[in-house]
């Protein structure tokens, strides 16, 4: 069912910035979806798009195996915006030609606007130079019939162009990146000026339409949801609860591997404030038993994952007939990738995603159209506490994969106390929300120290803090020395059994964010 009145379709030709185009359009409160370039025209048309964006991509349009879209797309009267590769594709498919440029353009470039209509309406023309961001090795050799140049750069007389009568425009630069200072104006001119969209897609309207859709789908059936304390499962539970109230039961499995205080606050909110039905299972003993003597990271992950499914199933069975599982799948997990990124699993991530196959339940995935920042916005609109909404990501296997070596109650105590100091100091300094993740890791070694007049031989804690946009890549955070000093001093003084603190200065890749 298409519940969106207005939609822009982005055809993905494999650019690294395709998702960014989607986010920039959605920031303007217009809904858009990313589809693979090879999507059938009927599928595209069934969505009744108000406009189509052809993304950039790494190929050359003249390659024999270049990704193309059907010519029929250009026979409709739907507005089209070609970006970089998408611009060159438009040229080639409309009868012009593209060639390898002897001078490539990467990075900042200066744009001079010739035609202040269409994409460039309201922008300064004449001698004025606009900063844009380019990334291309090919260039337009010959413009197809009916097209006119709308902007030039030092390196190209076809930096932007449009059709004389049809609603087709193209830019060689990337309007979606921040370095293109007029990027937002260009996208706004396309979606509002050319496509005629209205800025109606808000989280308020999202809630209204999704609540309605969930109600229609579920009817009087029962739904369960695995609540982890993280943002995605919390927001999922909140919107499903808004739709069907007591027909939803959430199950929270306390595996004893949570950070101090993290899950408690959101559970309290759900139980007391929003009166959600939550089954709160304390399974600490069970998980400690499962992890006894285990040091291999993959075995740990498997045991924690399987243990979770076992307990969840036991609890669900007590509820009698259940028809649906609500799950916090996000849009980036749904978008079909068209590039060849060779995603070989580096670690077996345990997510509640393992549940549906086992439980054979139909899924309700209210967040599957949303990016992470939109999920946060939705959570705030649903009235969840800010503290829960801006929580850093936390892995399913929890502290189990932040303790190198065997997980025991005593080693959990050491790590938890150290970790809470990291949390407190990061929050106090205002850095908690600026970094992607910040946490403590307990190492499997002991080192010599001196405390007072005594020699000590105790544990080492590593601090890990990283900056990242999506966890695919990450750089270690340049935390101020003063903060590191406070954290180190407090851990060594306050946590019994630790006499050394080190800071992890490795990036991902080649390291990963978690240590196991
Ligand atoms: P890595 O260590 O692979 O982590 O660089 C990338 C991101 O994923 C989180 N992570 C997990 N999340 N289940 C999860 O739900 C897992 O098993 C898991 N392992 C890692 C990690 O915290 C980081 O944000």
Short mmCIF file of C-alpha atoms and ligand atoms in Angstrom, two decimals:
data_model
loop_
_atom_site.label_atom_id
_atom_site.label_comp_id
_atom_site.label_asym_id
_atom_site.label_seq_id
_atom_site.Cartn_x
_atom_site.Cartn_y
_atom_site.Cartn_z
CA UNK A 1 0.00 0.00 0.00
CA UNK A 2 1.31 3.44 -0.85
CA UNK A 3 0.46 5.63 2.11
CA UNK A 4 2.43 8.62 0.87
CA UNK A 5 0.57 11.30 -1.04
CA UNK A 6 3.74 12.65 -2.55
CA UNK A 7 6.94 10.81 -3.15
CA UNK A 8 10.25 11.42 -4.90
CA UNK A 9 11.98 8.29 -6.21
CA UNK A 10 15.78 8.16 -6.19
CA UNK A 11 17.26 5.64 -8.60
CA UNK A 12 20.55 4.43 -7.16
CA UNK A 13 23.48 3.96 -9.51
CA UNK A 14 25.85 3.05 -6.68
CA UNK A 15 27.04 6.42 -5.39
CA UNK A 16 28.39 6.68 -1.86
CA UNK A 17 26.11 9.68 -1.37
CA UNK A 18 22.78 8.22 -2.52
CA UNK A 19 21.48 7.94 1.05
CA UNK A 20 22.57 11.51 1.62
CA UNK A 21 20.35 12.66 -1.27
CA UNK A 22 17.42 10.92 0.44
CA UNK A 23 18.16 12.54 3.77
CA UNK A 24 18.50 16.01 2.27
CA UNK A 25 15.12 15.64 0.53
CA UNK A 26 13.44 14.31 3.67
CA UNK A 27 14.88 17.22 5.66
CA UNK A 28 12.64 19.34 3.44
CA UNK A 29 9.68 17.29 4.72
CA UNK A 30 9.16 15.51 1.45
CA UNK A 31 9.10 11.71 1.50
CA UNK A 32 11.46 9.86 -0.84
CA UNK A 33 12.60 6.32 -1.45
CA UNK A 34 15.74 4.80 -2.90
CA UNK A 35 15.26 2.10 -5.54
CA UNK A 36 17.91 0.17 -7.47
CA UNK A 37 18.56 1.61 -10.96
CA UNK A 38 17.26 -1.63 -12.48
CA UNK A 39 13.77 -1.30 -10.96
CA UNK A 40 10.98 -1.96 -13.48
CA UNK A 41 9.27 1.13 -14.78
CA UNK A 42 5.87 -0.22 -13.67
CA UNK A 43 7.11 -0.46 -10.09
CA UNK A 44 8.34 3.12 -10.24
CA UNK A 45 5.14 4.40 -11.82
CA UNK A 46 2.97 2.52 -9.31
CA UNK A 47 4.40 4.83 -6.66
CA UNK A 48 3.14 7.85 -8.60
CA UNK A 49 6.37 9.79 -8.08
CA UNK A 50 6.25 13.57 -8.26
CA UNK A 51 9.86 13.47 -9.40
CA UNK A 52 12.80 11.15 -10.02
CA UNK A 53 16.44 11.67 -9.07
CA UNK A 54 19.16 9.75 -10.89
CA UNK A 55 22.02 9.38 -8.41
CA UNK A 56 25.74 9.47 -9.03
CA UNK A 57 27.74 6.30 -9.40
CA UNK A 58 31.24 4.96 -9.95
CA UNK A 59 30.75 3.61 -13.51
CA UNK A 60 31.16 5.38 -16.86
CA UNK A 61 28.00 5.56 -18.96
CA UNK A 62 29.90 4.39 -22.07
CA UNK A 63 31.16 1.16 -20.39
CA UNK A 64 29.64 -1.97 -21.88
CA UNK A 65 28.33 -3.06 -18.46
CA UNK A 66 27.28 0.43 -17.28
CA UNK A 67 24.12 0.52 -15.15
CA UNK A 68 21.37 2.10 -17.24
CA UNK A 69 17.70 2.90 -16.83
CA UNK A 70 15.13 2.33 -19.52
CA UNK A 71 14.63 5.07 -22.14
CA UNK A 72 10.92 4.92 -21.34
CA UNK A 73 11.65 6.92 -18.20
CA UNK A 74 12.37 9.92 -20.41
CA UNK A 75 9.15 9.49 -22.32
CA UNK A 76 7.00 10.27 -19.28
CA UNK A 77 6.41 13.82 -18.22
CA UNK A 78 7.74 13.18 -14.72
CA UNK A 79 10.42 15.69 -13.65
CA UNK A 80 13.90 14.16 -13.56
CA UNK A 81 17.07 15.44 -11.88
CA UNK A 82 20.33 13.81 -12.92
CA UNK A 83 23.26 14.12 -10.52
CA UNK A 84 26.83 13.48 -11.74
CA UNK A 85 26.64 9.99 -13.28
CA UNK A 86 22.87 10.52 -13.46
CA UNK A 87 23.48 13.72 -15.46
CA UNK A 88 25.76 11.91 -17.90
CA UNK A 89 23.25 9.09 -18.22
CA UNK A 90 20.55 11.60 -19.11
CA UNK A 91 22.82 13.03 -21.81
CA UNK A 92 23.63 9.64 -23.28
CA UNK A 93 20.08 8.32 -23.20
CA UNK A 94 18.70 11.48 -24.75
CA UNK A 95 21.11 11.23 -27.70
CA UNK A 96 24.17 13.23 -26.58
CA UNK A 97 27.61 11.86 -25.78
CA UNK A 98 29.97 11.53 -22.83
CA UNK A 99 33.74 11.06 -22.86
CA UNK A 100 36.61 10.55 -20.49
CA UNK A 101 37.85 13.99 -19.39
CA UNK A 102 41.58 14.68 -19.62
CA UNK A 103 41.14 16.90 -16.58
CA UNK A 104 39.21 15.25 -13.77
CA UNK A 105 37.36 17.36 -11.25
CA UNK A 106 37.50 16.26 -7.61
CA UNK A 107 36.60 18.45 -4.67
CA UNK A 108 35.62 22.09 -4.53
CA UNK A 109 34.84 23.92 -7.76
CA UNK A 110 33.36 27.29 -8.66
CA UNK A 111 30.07 27.49 -10.45
CA UNK A 112 28.74 30.37 -12.52
CA UNK A 113 25.01 30.36 -13.11
CA UNK A 114 23.70 31.27 -16.55
CA UNK A 115 19.98 30.64 -16.17
CA UNK A 116 18.26 31.63 -12.96
CA UNK A 117 15.20 29.52 -13.44
CA UNK A 118 14.43 25.87 -12.63
CA UNK A 119 17.14 24.49 -10.33
CA UNK A 120 18.79 27.87 -9.93
CA UNK A 121 15.74 30.06 -9.32
CA UNK A 122 16.50 32.79 -6.81
CA UNK A 123 20.29 32.30 -6.95
CA UNK A 124 22.84 34.89 -7.91
CA UNK A 125 23.91 34.94 -11.53
CA UNK A 126 26.47 36.95 -13.54
CA UNK A 127 30.03 36.96 -12.31
CA UNK A 128 29.17 35.48 -8.93
CA UNK A 129 31.00 32.21 -8.17
CA UNK A 130 29.15 29.59 -6.13
CA UNK A 131 31.12 26.92 -4.27
CA UNK A 132 30.10 23.40 -5.32
CA UNK A 133 31.61 19.95 -4.88
CA UNK A 134 32.51 17.82 -7.90
CA UNK A 135 33.69 14.24 -8.22
CA UNK A 136 33.91 13.02 -11.79
CA UNK A 137 36.33 11.73 -14.39
CA UNK A 138 33.95 11.87 -17.36
CA UNK A 139 32.38 14.87 -18.99
CA UNK A 140 29.65 15.74 -21.43
CA UNK A 141 31.05 15.98 -24.96
CA UNK A 142 27.94 16.76 -26.87
CA UNK A 143 24.65 17.95 -25.44
CA UNK A 144 21.51 16.21 -26.72
CA UNK A 145 19.04 18.17 -28.78
CA UNK A 146 16.70 20.38 -26.85
CA UNK A 147 19.07 20.92 -23.85
CA UNK A 148 20.60 24.21 -22.77
CA UNK A 149 23.44 24.97 -20.39
CA UNK A 150 22.31 26.49 -17.11
CA UNK A 151 25.66 26.76 -15.31
CA UNK A 152 29.38 26.43 -16.04
CA UNK A 153 32.49 25.77 -13.99
CA UNK A 154 36.13 26.62 -14.77
CA UNK A 155 36.54 23.10 -16.03
CA UNK A 156 33.26 22.49 -17.77
CA UNK A 157 30.87 24.36 -20.00
CA UNK A 158 28.17 21.85 -19.02
CA UNK A 159 28.28 21.96 -15.21
CA UNK A 160 24.47 22.08 -15.19
CA UNK A 161 21.87 21.92 -17.94
CA UNK A 162 18.19 21.47 -18.54
CA UNK A 163 15.76 20.62 -21.30
CA UNK A 164 14.12 23.51 -23.01
CA UNK A 165 10.57 22.23 -22.75
CA UNK A 166 10.58 19.00 -20.72
CA UNK A 167 11.06 18.95 -16.92
CA UNK A 168 14.54 17.38 -17.10
CA UNK A 169 17.50 19.00 -15.33
CA UNK A 170 20.97 17.83 -14.49
CA UNK A 171 23.97 18.89 -12.44
CA UNK A 172 27.51 17.63 -12.72
CA UNK A 173 28.18 18.61 -9.09
CA UNK A 174 26.72 17.00 -5.95
CA UNK A 175 23.98 19.15 -4.38
CA UNK A 176 23.56 16.66 -1.50
CA UNK A 177 26.97 17.27 0.11
CA UNK A 178 27.60 20.06 2.61
CA UNK A 179 30.49 21.53 0.60
CA UNK A 180 28.04 22.52 -2.13
CA UNK A 181 26.84 25.71 -0.49
CA UNK A 182 23.83 26.11 -2.80
CA UNK A 183 22.94 22.38 -2.50
CA UNK A 184 19.82 22.88 -0.41
CA UNK A 185 18.56 25.65 -2.75
CA UNK A 186 19.04 23.41 -5.77
CA UNK A 187 17.21 20.46 -4.18
CA UNK A 188 14.42 22.71 -2.91
CA UNK A 189 14.00 24.23 -6.36
CA UNK A 190 13.71 20.72 -7.78
CA UNK A 191 11.25 19.24 -5.29
CA UNK A 192 9.10 22.31 -4.69
CA UNK A 193 9.58 24.46 -7.80
CA UNK A 194 9.83 21.80 -10.50
CA UNK A 195 8.02 18.79 -8.98
CA UNK A 196 5.41 20.82 -7.10
CA UNK A 197 5.71 18.89 -3.81
CA UNK A 198 4.50 20.33 -0.50
CA UNK A 199 6.45 20.03 2.76
CA UNK A 200 3.91 17.76 4.44
CA UNK A 201 5.94 14.75 5.51
CA UNK A 202 6.47 15.35 9.23
CA UNK A 203 6.85 12.94 12.13
CA UNK A 204 3.39 13.98 13.20
CA UNK A 205 1.91 12.87 9.87
CA UNK A 206 4.11 9.76 9.95
CA UNK A 207 2.61 8.75 13.30
CA UNK A 208 -0.94 9.34 12.08
CA UNK A 209 -0.59 7.27 8.93
CA UNK A 210 1.40 4.47 10.57
CA UNK A 211 -0.86 4.13 13.58
CA UNK A 212 -3.74 3.71 11.14
CA UNK A 213 -1.80 1.17 9.09
CA UNK A 214 -0.78 -0.89 12.15
CA UNK A 215 -4.38 -0.94 13.40
CA UNK A 216 -5.67 -2.15 10.04
CA UNK A 217 -3.03 -4.82 9.77
CA UNK A 218 -3.27 -6.18 13.30
CA UNK A 219 -7.00 -6.08 13.84
CA UNK A 220 -7.64 -7.76 17.18
CA UNK A 221 -4.50 -9.95 17.07
CA UNK A 222 -1.70 -10.02 19.65
CA UNK A 223 1.75 -8.54 19.08
CA UNK A 224 5.02 -9.07 20.94
CA UNK A 225 8.15 -6.97 20.88
CA UNK A 226 11.62 -7.54 22.27
CA UNK A 227 12.55 -4.44 24.22
CA UNK A 228 16.29 -3.96 24.65
CA UNK A 229 16.47 -0.47 26.11
CA UNK A 230 17.99 0.84 22.86
CA UNK A 231 16.46 3.56 20.69
CA UNK A 232 15.08 1.40 17.89
CA UNK A 233 13.19 -1.12 20.00
CA UNK A 234 11.91 1.62 22.34
CA UNK A 235 10.51 3.73 19.50
CA UNK A 236 9.03 0.63 17.84
CA UNK A 237 7.28 -0.33 21.08
CA UNK A 238 6.02 3.23 21.58
CA UNK A 239 4.40 3.59 18.15
CA UNK A 240 2.88 0.10 18.16
CA UNK A 241 1.54 0.77 21.66
CA UNK A 242 0.05 4.05 20.44
CA UNK A 243 -1.75 2.06 17.72
CA UNK A 244 -3.01 -1.01 19.56
CA UNK A 245 -2.51 -0.43 23.30
CA UNK A 246 -2.81 -3.58 25.38
CA UNK A 247 -2.70 -5.92 22.41
CA UNK A 248 1.07 -5.34 22.57
CA UNK A 249 3.24 -7.12 25.13
CA UNK A 250 6.95 -6.32 25.36
CA UNK A 251 9.53 -8.73 26.69
CA UNK A 252 12.69 -7.38 28.27
CA UNK A 253 15.39 -9.97 28.92
CA UNK A 254 17.94 -8.79 31.46
CA UNK A 255 20.99 -10.85 30.50
CA UNK A 256 23.15 -9.29 33.20
CA UNK A 257 25.36 -7.77 30.51
CA UNK A 258 23.83 -4.28 30.44
CA UNK A 259 25.55 -1.05 31.37
CA UNK A 260 24.68 0.35 34.78
CA UNK A 261 21.38 2.18 34.77
CA UNK A 262 20.89 2.20 31.00
CA UNK A 263 17.87 -0.01 30.55
CA UNK A 264 16.24 0.72 33.89
CA UNK A 265 15.22 4.27 33.06
CA UNK A 266 13.40 3.42 29.83
CA UNK A 267 11.74 0.40 31.45
CA UNK A 268 10.51 2.58 34.28
CA UNK A 269 9.15 5.06 31.75
CA UNK A 270 7.31 2.36 29.82
CA UNK A 271 5.88 0.63 32.87
CA UNK A 272 4.92 3.65 34.93
CA UNK A 273 4.28 6.50 32.51
CA UNK A 274 3.00 4.86 29.36
CA UNK A 275 1.44 1.81 31.01
CA UNK A 276 2.90 -0.55 28.47
CA UNK A 277 2.67 -4.25 29.29
CA UNK A 278 6.28 -5.34 29.92
CA UNK A 279 7.45 -8.75 31.01
CA UNK A 280 10.74 -8.11 32.71
CA UNK A 281 12.82 -11.31 32.93
CA UNK A 282 15.87 -11.46 35.14
CA UNK A 283 18.15 -14.02 33.47
CA UNK A 284 21.52 -12.92 34.86
CA UNK A 285 22.31 -16.27 36.45
CA UNK A 286 21.37 -18.18 33.34
CA UNK A 287 23.68 -16.11 31.09
CA UNK A 288 26.59 -16.27 33.54
CA UNK A 289 26.18 -20.06 33.49
CA UNK A 290 26.15 -20.09 29.68
CA UNK A 291 29.34 -18.03 29.57
CA UNK A 292 31.30 -19.95 32.16
CA UNK A 293 34.76 -20.85 30.90
CA UNK A 294 34.12 -19.31 27.45
CA UNK A 295 36.82 -17.03 26.00
CA UNK A 296 36.28 -17.34 22.25
CA UNK A 297 34.42 -14.19 21.06
CA UNK A 298 32.31 -16.01 18.48
CA UNK A 299 31.25 -18.70 20.96
CA UNK A 300 30.32 -15.95 23.42
CA UNK A 301 28.21 -14.18 20.83
CA UNK A 302 26.46 -17.39 19.83
CA UNK A 303 25.68 -18.40 23.41
CA UNK A 304 24.34 -14.96 24.25
CA UNK A 305 22.25 -14.89 21.04
CA UNK A 306 20.82 -18.37 21.46
CA UNK A 307 20.22 -17.82 25.17
CA UNK A 308 18.23 -14.71 24.34
CA UNK A 309 16.05 -16.55 21.81
CA UNK A 310 15.44 -19.42 24.27
CA UNK A 311 14.24 -17.12 27.03
CA UNK A 312 12.24 -14.93 24.71
CA UNK A 313 10.46 -17.98 23.28
CA UNK A 314 9.69 -19.36 26.74
CA UNK A 315 8.09 -16.08 27.74
CA UNK A 316 6.22 -15.67 24.47
CA UNK A 317 4.80 -19.20 24.82
CA UNK A 318 3.21 -18.17 28.11
CA UNK A 319 1.20 -15.50 26.30
CA UNK A 320 -0.74 -18.05 24.27
CA UNK A 321 -1.57 -17.29 20.65
CA UNK A 322 0.58 -14.45 19.28
CA UNK A 323 0.44 -13.38 15.63
CA UNK A 324 2.96 -10.63 15.12
CA UNK A 325 6.46 -9.64 16.14
CA UNK A 326 7.18 -5.91 16.16
CA UNK A 327 10.77 -5.16 15.24
CA UNK A 328 12.91 -2.03 14.83
CA UNK A 329 14.36 -2.61 11.36
CA UNK A 330 15.66 0.68 9.90
CA UNK A 331 15.74 1.97 6.33
CA UNK A 332 19.49 1.48 5.71
CA UNK A 333 18.96 -2.27 6.36
CA UNK A 334 16.14 -2.37 3.83
CA UNK A 335 17.66 -0.45 0.93
CA UNK A 336 18.80 -2.88 -1.71
CA UNK A 337 22.47 -2.20 -2.29
CA UNK A 338 23.51 -1.83 -5.93
CA UNK A 339 27.23 -1.58 -5.36
CA UNK A 340 29.67 -4.35 -4.87
CA UNK A 341 30.91 -3.66 -1.38
CA UNK A 342 31.72 -7.32 -0.70
CA UNK A 343 30.01 -7.44 2.68
CA UNK A 344 31.70 -10.44 4.19
CA UNK A 345 30.57 -10.75 7.80
CA UNK A 346 33.47 -9.83 10.05
CA UNK A 347 31.63 -10.67 13.26
CA UNK A 348 28.36 -12.48 13.69
CA UNK A 349 26.16 -9.67 14.95
CA UNK A 350 23.47 -10.86 17.26
CA UNK A 351 20.35 -8.84 16.80
CA UNK A 352 16.77 -9.52 17.69
CA UNK A 353 16.60 -9.94 13.90
CA UNK A 354 17.36 -13.58 14.58
CA UNK A 355 13.90 -13.98 16.08
CA UNK A 356 11.46 -14.02 13.15
CA UNK A 357 12.88 -17.10 11.42
CA UNK A 358 12.78 -19.01 14.66
CA UNK A 359 9.35 -17.85 15.72
CA UNK A 360 7.58 -17.91 12.39
CA UNK A 361 5.62 -14.78 13.19
CA UNK A 362 4.54 -12.08 10.79
CA UNK A 363 6.50 -8.89 11.18
CA UNK A 364 5.50 -5.35 11.97
CA UNK A 365 8.35 -3.01 11.18
CA UNK A 366 7.14 0.55 11.66
CA UNK A 367 10.63 2.07 11.29
CA UNK A 368 11.59 0.42 8.02
CA UNK A 369 11.18 3.67 6.09
CA UNK A 370 13.28 5.75 8.49
CA UNK A 371 16.89 6.76 8.95
CA UNK A 372 18.33 6.76 12.46
CA UNK A 373 18.02 10.50 12.99
CA UNK A 374 14.38 10.32 11.87
CA UNK A 375 13.77 7.51 14.40
CA UNK A 376 15.08 9.85 17.09
CA UNK A 377 12.77 12.62 15.93
CA UNK A 378 9.87 10.16 15.93
CA UNK A 379 10.75 9.03 19.46
CA UNK A 380 10.68 12.62 20.71
CA UNK A 381 7.33 13.21 18.98
CA UNK A 382 6.00 10.09 20.74
CA UNK A 383 7.09 11.55 24.07
CA UNK A 384 9.99 9.24 24.93
CA UNK A 385 12.58 10.69 27.34
CA UNK A 386 15.46 12.52 25.62
CA UNK A 387 17.96 10.49 27.58
CA UNK A 388 16.70 7.29 25.95
CA UNK A 389 16.50 8.85 22.50
CA UNK A 390 20.08 10.07 22.45
CA UNK A 391 21.56 6.91 23.92
CA UNK A 392 24.72 5.68 22.22
CA UNK A 393 24.42 2.38 20.32
CA UNK A 394 25.00 -0.66 22.49
CA UNK A 395 25.73 -4.13 21.07
CA UNK A 396 23.28 -6.99 21.58
CA UNK A 397 25.84 -9.16 23.43
CA UNK A 398 26.46 -6.19 25.73
CA UNK A 399 29.37 -6.12 28.16
CA UNK A 400 30.00 -9.78 27.29
CA UNK A 401 32.07 -8.65 24.29
CA UNK A 402 33.78 -5.86 26.22
CA UNK A 403 35.32 -8.31 28.67
CA UNK A 404 38.27 -9.97 27.00
CA UNK A 405 38.47 -13.53 28.26
CA UNK A 406 35.99 -15.18 30.58
CA UNK A 407 32.90 -13.30 31.74
CA UNK A 408 32.45 -13.70 35.50
CA UNK A 409 30.39 -11.80 38.06
CA UNK A 410 33.55 -10.24 39.49
CA UNK A 411 34.93 -9.17 36.11
CA UNK A 412 31.51 -7.71 35.23
CA UNK A 413 31.64 -5.70 38.46
CA UNK A 414 35.05 -4.26 37.53
CA UNK A 415 34.00 -3.35 33.99
CA UNK A 416 30.66 -1.90 35.04
CA UNK A 417 32.21 0.38 37.64
CA UNK A 418 34.83 1.60 35.18
CA UNK A 419 32.26 2.02 32.42
CA UNK A 420 29.93 4.09 34.56
CA UNK A 421 32.79 6.51 35.22
CA UNK A 422 33.37 6.86 31.46
CA UNK A 423 29.64 7.50 30.97
CA UNK A 424 29.45 10.04 33.78
CA UNK A 425 32.49 12.02 32.66
CA UNK A 426 31.49 12.00 28.99
CA UNK A 427 28.06 13.33 29.94
CA UNK A 428 29.46 15.89 32.34
CA UNK A 429 31.81 17.28 29.67
CA UNK A 430 29.05 17.40 27.04
CA UNK A 431 30.95 14.99 24.81
CA UNK A 432 28.61 12.00 25.21
CA UNK A 433 26.34 13.09 22.36
CA UNK A 434 29.17 14.33 20.18
CA UNK A 435 30.94 10.99 19.86
CA UNK A 436 29.38 7.89 18.31
CA UNK A 437 30.26 5.59 21.20
CA UNK A 438 32.42 5.79 24.31
CA UNK A 439 32.98 2.93 26.70
CA UNK A 440 35.40 0.87 28.80
CA UNK A 441 36.88 -2.53 27.92
CA UNK A 442 38.38 -4.97 30.44
CA UNK A 443 41.61 -6.54 29.20
CA UNK A 444 42.68 -10.12 29.96
CA UNK A 445 46.04 -9.10 31.40
CA UNK A 446 47.38 -7.80 34.66
CA UNK A 447 50.17 -5.30 35.04
CA UNK A 448 52.41 -4.13 37.86
CA UNK A 449 51.70 -0.88 39.65
CA UNK A 450 52.47 0.85 42.89
CA UNK A 451 49.85 2.18 45.27
CA UNK A 452 51.10 3.81 48.44
CA UNK A 453 54.07 1.70 49.46
CA UNK A 454 52.69 -1.48 47.96
CA UNK A 455 53.33 -3.25 44.70
CA UNK A 456 50.08 -4.10 42.89
CA UNK A 457 49.43 -6.60 40.12
CA UNK A 458 46.01 -5.81 38.71
CA UNK A 459 43.67 -5.35 35.74
CA UNK A 460 43.97 -2.94 32.81
CA UNK A 461 41.00 -0.99 31.47
CA UNK A 462 41.03 0.34 27.91
CA UNK A 463 38.91 3.35 27.00
CA UNK A 464 37.37 3.38 23.53
CA UNK A 465 35.72 6.48 22.04
CA UNK A 466 34.99 6.81 18.35
CA UNK A 467 33.50 9.26 15.88
CA UNK A 468 31.37 7.76 13.15
CA UNK A 469 28.29 8.36 11.00
CA UNK A 470 27.06 4.82 10.52
CA UNK A 471 29.52 2.48 12.32
CA UNK A 472 30.80 1.20 8.96
CA UNK A 473 33.91 3.29 9.40
CA UNK A 474 35.07 5.10 12.53
CA UNK A 475 37.91 7.27 13.72
CA UNK A 476 39.12 7.34 17.31
CA UNK A 477 37.87 10.46 19.06
CA UNK A 478 40.42 13.10 19.96
CA UNK A 479 39.15 13.40 23.54
CA UNK A 480 40.78 16.27 25.44
CA UNK A 481 43.69 15.12 27.64
CA UNK A 482 42.01 16.71 30.65
CA UNK A 483 38.96 14.48 30.27
CA UNK A 484 41.13 11.40 29.78
CA UNK A 485 43.05 12.31 32.87
CA UNK A 486 39.89 12.64 34.97
CA UNK A 487 38.55 9.32 33.67
CA UNK A 488 41.84 7.51 34.26
CA UNK A 489 42.31 9.02 37.73
CA UNK A 490 38.80 8.16 38.82
CA UNK A 491 38.92 4.58 37.51
CA UNK A 492 42.23 3.79 39.22
CA UNK A 493 41.11 5.39 42.49
CA UNK A 494 37.53 4.17 42.58
CA UNK A 495 37.47 0.75 40.93
CA UNK A 496 38.98 -1.94 43.10
CA UNK A 497 41.17 -4.27 41.01
CA UNK A 498 42.35 -1.78 38.34
CA UNK A 499 45.79 -0.16 38.35
CA UNK A 500 46.19 0.96 34.73
CA UNK A 501 44.09 2.71 32.07
CA UNK A 502 45.00 2.95 28.37
CA UNK A 503 43.35 4.78 25.46
CA UNK A 504 42.56 2.99 22.20
CA UNK A 505 43.86 5.02 19.23
CA UNK A 506 42.85 2.72 16.39
CA UNK A 507 40.40 3.49 13.62
CA UNK A 508 37.94 1.25 11.81
CA UNK A 509 39.07 -0.22 9.48
CA UNK A 510 41.41 -1.94 10.16
CA UNK A 511 40.22 -2.27 13.78
CA UNK A 512 36.55 -2.63 14.68
CA UNK A 513 34.65 -0.50 17.19
CA UNK A 514 34.08 -3.29 19.68
CA UNK A 515 37.08 -5.34 20.79
CA UNK A 516 35.44 -8.71 20.19
P1 LIG B 1 32.04 -3.26 15.13
O1 LIG B 1 32.65 -3.77 16.38
O2 LIG B 1 31.66 -4.37 14.17
O3 LIG B 1 30.67 -2.58 15.55
O4 LIG B 1 32.86 -2.20 14.47
C1 LIG B 1 29.89 -1.76 14.71
C2 LIG B 1 28.69 -1.27 15.49
O5 LIG B 1 27.83 -2.37 15.79
C3 LIG B 1 27.69 -2.55 17.19
N1 LIG B 1 27.72 -3.99 17.42
C4 LIG B 1 26.63 -4.75 17.58
N2 LIG B 1 25.33 -4.41 17.62
N3 LIG B 1 24.77 -6.66 17.99
C5 LIG B 1 24.41 -5.38 17.83
O6 LIG B 1 23.21 -5.09 17.90
C6 LIG B 1 26.07 -7.07 17.94
O7 LIG B 1 26.37 -8.23 18.07
C7 LIG B 1 27.04 -6.05 17.73
N4 LIG B 1 28.41 -6.09 17.63
C8 LIG B 1 28.79 -4.80 17.45
C9 LIG B 1 28.86 -1.82 17.82
O8 LIG B 1 28.59 -1.40 19.15
C10 LIG B 1 29.05 -0.68 16.85
O9 LIG B 1 28.14 0.37 17.09
#
